[in-house]
XYZ file of C-alpha atoms in Angstrom:
361
model
C 16.461 -32.610 0.108
C 16.959 -29.892 -2.447
C 14.779 -27.184 -4.202
C 14.973 -26.821 -7.892
C 15.022 -23.424 -9.602
C 11.696 -24.073 -11.237
C 10.107 -24.448 -7.754
C 11.183 -21.019 -6.747
C 10.026 -19.435 -10.043
C 6.643 -21.175 -9.689
C 6.232 -19.748 -6.138
C 7.195 -16.356 -7.248
C 4.268 -16.457 -9.780
C 1.694 -18.535 -7.835
C 1.797 -16.696 -4.492
C 0.921 -13.265 -5.840
C -1.788 -14.826 -8.023
C -3.262 -16.695 -5.103
C -3.137 -13.477 -3.045
C -4.998 -11.567 -5.789
C -7.649 -14.304 -6.014
C -8.110 -14.363 -2.365
C -8.410 -10.525 -2.271
C -11.072 -10.705 -5.089
C -12.937 -13.407 -3.085
C -12.965 -11.261 0.074
C -14.132 -8.220 -2.047
C -16.967 -10.487 -3.425
C -17.980 -11.364 0.238
C -18.057 -7.653 1.055
C -20.151 -6.896 -1.987
C -22.478 -9.731 -1.097
C -22.929 -8.263 2.452
C -23.932 -4.986 0.628
C -26.794 -6.846 -1.022
C -25.147 -6.979 -4.523
C -24.011 -9.817 -6.740
C -20.313 -10.649 -6.327
C -20.120 -12.147 -9.749
C -21.489 -8.882 -11.313
C -18.999 -6.928 -9.318
C -16.033 -9.196 -10.654
C -17.277 -8.798 -14.202
C -17.644 -5.040 -13.965
C -14.110 -4.828 -12.517
C -12.638 -6.247 -15.636
C -15.079 -4.763 -18.021
C -14.352 -1.382 -16.561
C -10.650 -1.928 -16.727
C -10.221 -3.727 -20.172
C -13.653 -3.856 -21.785
C -13.227 -1.367 -24.587
C -10.909 1.200 -26.003
C -11.971 3.937 -23.484
C -11.442 1.564 -20.613
C -8.017 0.737 -21.826
C -7.024 4.457 -22.134
C -8.226 5.123 -18.647
C -6.397 2.068 -17.298
C -3.090 2.978 -18.965
C -3.370 6.497 -17.832
C -3.735 5.385 -14.293
C -1.021 2.777 -14.639
C 1.632 5.306 -15.753
C 2.400 6.856 -12.204
C 1.969 3.406 -10.568
C 4.961 2.036 -12.602
C 7.062 5.004 -11.467
C 6.111 4.923 -7.777
C 6.462 1.099 -7.735
C 10.183 1.688 -8.739
C 10.479 3.856 -5.733
C 9.932 0.785 -3.584
C 11.570 -1.785 -5.822
C 14.954 -0.291 -6.370
C 15.802 0.284 -2.687
C 14.407 -3.156 -1.950
C 16.963 -4.690 -4.271
C 19.499 -2.936 -2.088
C 17.962 -4.393 1.070
C 15.743 -1.470 2.253
C 12.078 -1.204 2.494
C 11.181 2.331 1.558
C 7.574 3.451 1.500
C 8.001 7.135 1.018
C 7.004 7.407 -2.592
C 4.036 9.601 -1.783
C 6.129 12.330 -0.409
C 8.539 12.235 -3.205
C 5.718 12.378 -5.729
C 4.027 15.545 -4.222
C 7.275 17.342 -3.887
C 8.148 16.412 -7.458
C 4.900 17.877 -8.555
C 5.577 20.933 -6.472
C 8.987 21.451 -7.973
C 7.519 21.065 -11.466
C 4.914 23.735 -10.777
C 7.153 25.986 -8.751
C 10.147 26.142 -10.962
C 8.534 28.804 -13.313
C 8.273 31.016 -10.090
C 12.005 30.936 -9.687
C 13.493 30.865 -13.192
C 12.525 32.113 -16.717
C 12.199 28.946 -18.721
C 12.389 28.306 -22.359
C 9.136 27.406 -24.078
C 8.375 24.058 -25.609
C 10.134 20.753 -25.157
C 13.206 22.376 -23.490
C 11.004 23.930 -20.822
C 9.134 20.619 -20.178
C 12.460 18.759 -19.785
C 13.656 21.247 -17.244
C 10.356 20.919 -15.289
C 10.624 17.049 -15.234
C 14.322 17.136 -14.429
C 13.534 19.434 -11.450
C 10.805 17.154 -10.353
C 13.115 13.987 -10.396
C 15.971 15.665 -8.638
C 13.783 16.765 -5.840
C 12.240 13.269 -5.470
C 15.723 11.772 -5.675
C 17.007 14.052 -2.827
C 13.964 13.334 -0.604
C 14.156 9.550 -0.702
C 17.988 9.592 -0.588
C 17.578 11.365 2.745
C 15.860 8.275 4.193
C 18.688 6.086 2.852
C 21.298 8.414 4.404
C 19.461 8.416 7.742
C 19.526 4.625 7.636
C 23.277 4.347 6.745
C 24.826 7.090 8.898
C 22.385 7.379 11.834
C 20.748 3.892 12.088
C 17.246 5.236 11.615
C 14.759 2.590 10.220
C 14.185 3.539 6.620
C 10.543 2.252 6.625
C 9.650 4.618 9.424
C 11.711 7.580 8.264
C 10.438 7.320 4.699
C 6.871 7.241 5.901
C 7.307 10.223 8.228
C 9.107 12.145 5.564
C 6.067 11.642 3.415
C 4.017 13.312 6.048
C 6.491 16.142 6.177
C 6.488 16.503 2.397
C 2.666 16.712 2.295
C 2.701 19.435 5.038
C 5.229 21.404 3.100
C 3.365 21.016 -0.132
C 0.081 22.221 1.579
C 1.836 25.182 3.132
C 3.356 26.464 -0.154
C 0.325 25.731 -2.420
C -2.124 27.307 0.016
C 0.275 30.077 0.934
C 3.263 31.668 -0.870
C 2.691 29.921 -4.275
C -1.114 30.151 -4.404
C -2.686 31.441 -7.636
C -5.127 34.228 -6.673
C -7.375 32.965 -9.460
C -7.831 29.518 -7.701
C -10.740 30.238 -5.324
C -12.238 26.944 -4.350
C -9.357 24.734 -4.854
C -5.912 26.280 -3.864
C -3.466 25.716 -6.641
C -0.300 27.139 -8.126
C -0.264 28.996 -11.394
C -0.810 26.654 -14.396
C 2.303 25.856 -16.209
C 2.469 27.316 -19.726
C 0.541 25.295 -22.412
C 3.710 24.922 -24.484
C 5.319 22.930 -21.567
C 2.419 20.649 -20.850
C 2.546 16.958 -21.931
C 0.050 15.802 -24.385
C -1.511 12.406 -25.368
C 0.326 9.803 -27.288
C -0.658 9.503 -30.988
C -3.930 11.387 -30.451
C -5.081 9.239 -27.657
C -6.027 10.358 -24.031
C -3.019 8.316 -22.784
C -0.160 10.732 -21.955
C 3.466 10.172 -22.571
C 4.001 9.349 -18.860
C 3.121 5.852 -19.855
C 6.089 5.759 -22.071
C 8.326 7.086 -19.357
C 7.072 4.548 -16.971
C 7.672 1.499 -19.293
C 11.063 2.900 -20.401
C 12.293 3.343 -16.801
C 11.112 -0.145 -15.794
C 13.147 -1.539 -18.732
C 16.145 0.484 -17.892
C 15.959 -0.557 -14.229
C 15.917 -4.150 -15.205
C 18.843 -3.692 -17.492
C 20.720 -1.815 -14.860
C 20.131 -4.591 -12.260
C 20.911 -7.454 -14.634
C 23.626 -6.095 -16.953
C 25.599 -3.450 -15.108
C 28.275 -3.867 -12.479
C 26.689 -1.132 -10.325
C 23.391 -2.957 -10.488
C 25.072 -6.325 -9.679
C 26.820 -4.686 -6.693
C 23.464 -3.313 -5.464
C 21.965 -6.774 -5.571
C 24.993 -8.158 -3.650
C 24.406 -5.403 -1.034
C 20.752 -6.332 -0.893
C 21.471 -10.148 -0.390
C 24.102 -9.581 2.288
C 25.325 -6.134 3.265
C 27.938 -7.583 5.659
C 29.542 -9.769 3.024
C 29.346 -6.884 0.641
C 31.422 -4.865 3.062
C 33.962 -7.579 3.562
C 34.718 -7.705 -0.210
C 35.132 -3.960 -0.313
C 31.900 -2.746 -1.912
C 30.922 0.788 -0.973
C 27.676 -0.175 0.746
C 26.725 3.374 1.833
C 27.044 4.763 -1.643
C 25.251 1.940 -3.344
C 22.284 2.083 -0.914
C 21.866 5.778 -1.018
C 22.103 5.810 -4.802
C 19.399 3.140 -5.068
C 17.193 5.267 -2.869
C 17.920 8.298 -5.007
C 17.092 6.475 -8.137
C 13.788 5.278 -6.786
C 12.992 8.722 -5.384
C 13.778 10.187 -8.751
C 11.117 8.028 -10.300
C 8.441 9.129 -7.845
C 9.475 12.782 -8.328
C 9.166 12.386 -12.027
C 5.745 10.756 -11.562
C 4.678 13.868 -9.679
C 6.140 16.198 -12.366
C 4.287 14.240 -15.101
C 1.001 14.378 -13.212
C 1.354 18.180 -13.087
C 2.490 18.567 -16.709
C 0.102 16.064 -18.241
C -2.931 15.875 -16.017
C -3.475 18.706 -13.365
C -1.416 21.449 -15.132
C -0.730 22.989 -11.662
C 0.121 21.789 -8.248
C -2.882 21.168 -5.988
C -4.452 18.770 -3.565
C -5.332 16.261 -6.363
C -1.741 15.146 -6.309
C -2.265 13.708 -2.865
C -4.272 10.785 -4.156
C -2.326 7.811 -2.575
C -0.352 6.944 -5.876
C 2.816 6.519 -3.817
C 1.047 4.143 -1.431
C -0.474 2.184 -4.362
C 3.058 1.827 -5.687
C 4.026 -0.037 -2.601
C 1.383 -2.741 -3.419
C 2.315 -2.894 -7.043
C 6.104 -3.457 -6.136
C 5.343 -6.196 -3.646
C 3.037 -7.990 -5.962
C 5.708 -7.853 -8.632
C 8.390 -9.117 -6.054
C 10.353 -5.894 -6.723
C 11.117 -7.016 -10.331
C 11.117 -4.007 -12.648
C 9.846 -5.908 -15.609
C 6.992 -7.449 -13.623
C 5.981 -4.003 -12.397
C 4.684 -3.110 -15.880
C 1.820 -5.730 -16.003
C 0.986 -5.375 -12.347
C 0.683 -1.635 -12.663
C -1.733 -2.140 -15.658
C -3.795 -4.474 -13.587
C -4.128 -2.192 -10.649
C -4.592 0.786 -12.837
C -7.504 -1.154 -14.338
C -9.005 -1.785 -10.945
C -8.853 1.862 -10.174
C -10.514 2.824 -13.514
C -13.416 0.398 -12.846
C -14.256 2.085 -9.551
C -16.559 4.626 -11.218
C -18.396 1.760 -13.171
C -19.076 0.009 -9.794
C -20.514 3.161 -8.467
C -22.844 3.714 -11.473
C -24.012 0.164 -12.004
C -24.225 -1.258 -8.497
C -24.332 1.748 -6.213
C -21.069 0.865 -4.529
C -18.815 3.775 -3.227
C -16.165 4.656 -5.659
C -13.546 4.121 -2.917
C -14.689 0.463 -2.556
C -11.773 -0.364 -4.986
C -9.468 0.752 -2.257
C -10.872 -2.048 -0.008
C -9.950 -4.465 -2.623
C -6.425 -3.035 -2.823
C -6.179 -3.257 0.900
C -7.178 -6.870 0.850
C -4.471 -7.687 -1.743
C -1.825 -5.874 0.122
C -2.587 -7.852 3.425
C -2.617 -11.105 1.602
C 0.398 -10.405 -0.354
C 2.325 -9.766 2.886
C 0.764 -12.932 4.555
C 1.653 -15.072 1.599
C 5.372 -14.776 2.330
C 4.781 -17.108 5.145
C 4.110 -19.813 2.530
C 7.273 -19.288 0.532
C 9.181 -22.596 0.440
C 6.180 -24.534 1.817
C 3.935 -24.688 -1.244
C 4.762 -28.282 -2.210
C 4.982 -31.093 0.313
C 8.435 -32.191 1.089
C 7.649 -35.686 -0.403
C 7.175 -34.069 -3.754
C 10.465 -32.254 -3.816
C 13.482 -33.965 -5.359
C 15.463 -35.754 -2.824
C 19.203 -35.662 -2.698
C 21.069 -38.921 -2.105
C 22.456 -39.171 1.454
C 26.214 -38.800 1.885
C 27.944 -42.029 2.838
C 28.813 -42.397 6.393
C 32.279 -43.525 7.742
C 30.757 -46.934 8.747
C 29.225 -47.466 5.243
C 32.513 -46.657 3.565
C 34.364 -49.079 5.779
C-alpha cells in the first residue's frame, strides 16, 4: 500500500479548509444561541471583509502584520521548532522603532525610516534567536521559552513606555514621543493601505525562494526533517536553527516597527493587540508555507475587519471574531490527527506484494 503525492497535496488543502468550515459552523451555533441569524452573521463576515473597496483596504491593512508575524512561526517551524513568541518580538520591535530617536540623531526622510525599521527588525531577531539558543545550548523547550519571553517583552515595553520614555503630553494613554512626520510610512498609491503590506508580501516571497532555491534554506529544511541525520552529515544544526529563529523574529520586529511608523506613530499599549498570537494561527493554517501565508493572512485580516460590522448590525461584541479565530485554531490542531487517514485504505493505490521464496521456487 502506497500513498501518492497528489493525496498528500489534497490533504494539505482539504484539512485546513474543513477546519475553517467547522469553525464557521461553531461560530454560527454561538450566534444562534445569542438569538441572531447564523446565516446573516456569515454573510456579514464576508461583506465586512471583501464587500467593497473600503472593506478591502481595511482587510489588507490588517493582513500586513499577520503575514510578518506568521513568518515568525513558519521559518523556525521549517527548522523543526515551534516558536510562538512573535508577540514579544513585535512589541519590542515597535519599542525600538519609537525609542531610537531618543538615543541617536537620525536623518530625516527615507533614510531615517530605514534606520527605524532596521532597528526594529534587529531587536525582534535577537529576541526570538534567544529562544532558539536556549533550545540548542540549554535544552529549554522553545515553545515555552518563547511564550515566556513574550510576557517579559510586554513587561519591559510597559515599564519603558509608562516610565522613562513616556511623552509628558500623553495624558490618558501613555506613549512615547511621536516619530517625526518625515519618517512615517504613508499609504500606497493614495490608498489607506500602508506599505507594510508590500513588505509582508515581499518577505513571504523571499522566504519561499530561500527555502526552495538556496543551499542554506535546503539545509534548514533537512534539519527540520531530521536533526540527528543532519548532524551526522555534518550540517551546523545549531547555527541553522538559531538563524531560522532570528529571521522569523526579524519579521515580527519589522511588523512592530511598521505598526509604529505607519499606524500608531508612537509606541503605546495599542501595539499589544494579539497580532503575534494571530500569526500563530495563520502559520498553522498555511502549513508553515510562506506562499500560503499570503492568502490566509488576507482571509483572517478580513475576519478582523468584519468584527465592527457584526457589532453594528447584529449587536454582537466586537471581540466575537476572536472566538471564531479560537475555534479555527483548535480545529486546525485537531485536524492533524486526520492526516494520512482522509481516504479509506481501499481507495489508495495498492502496491503489488513482493514474491515470497516459496512462490519463486
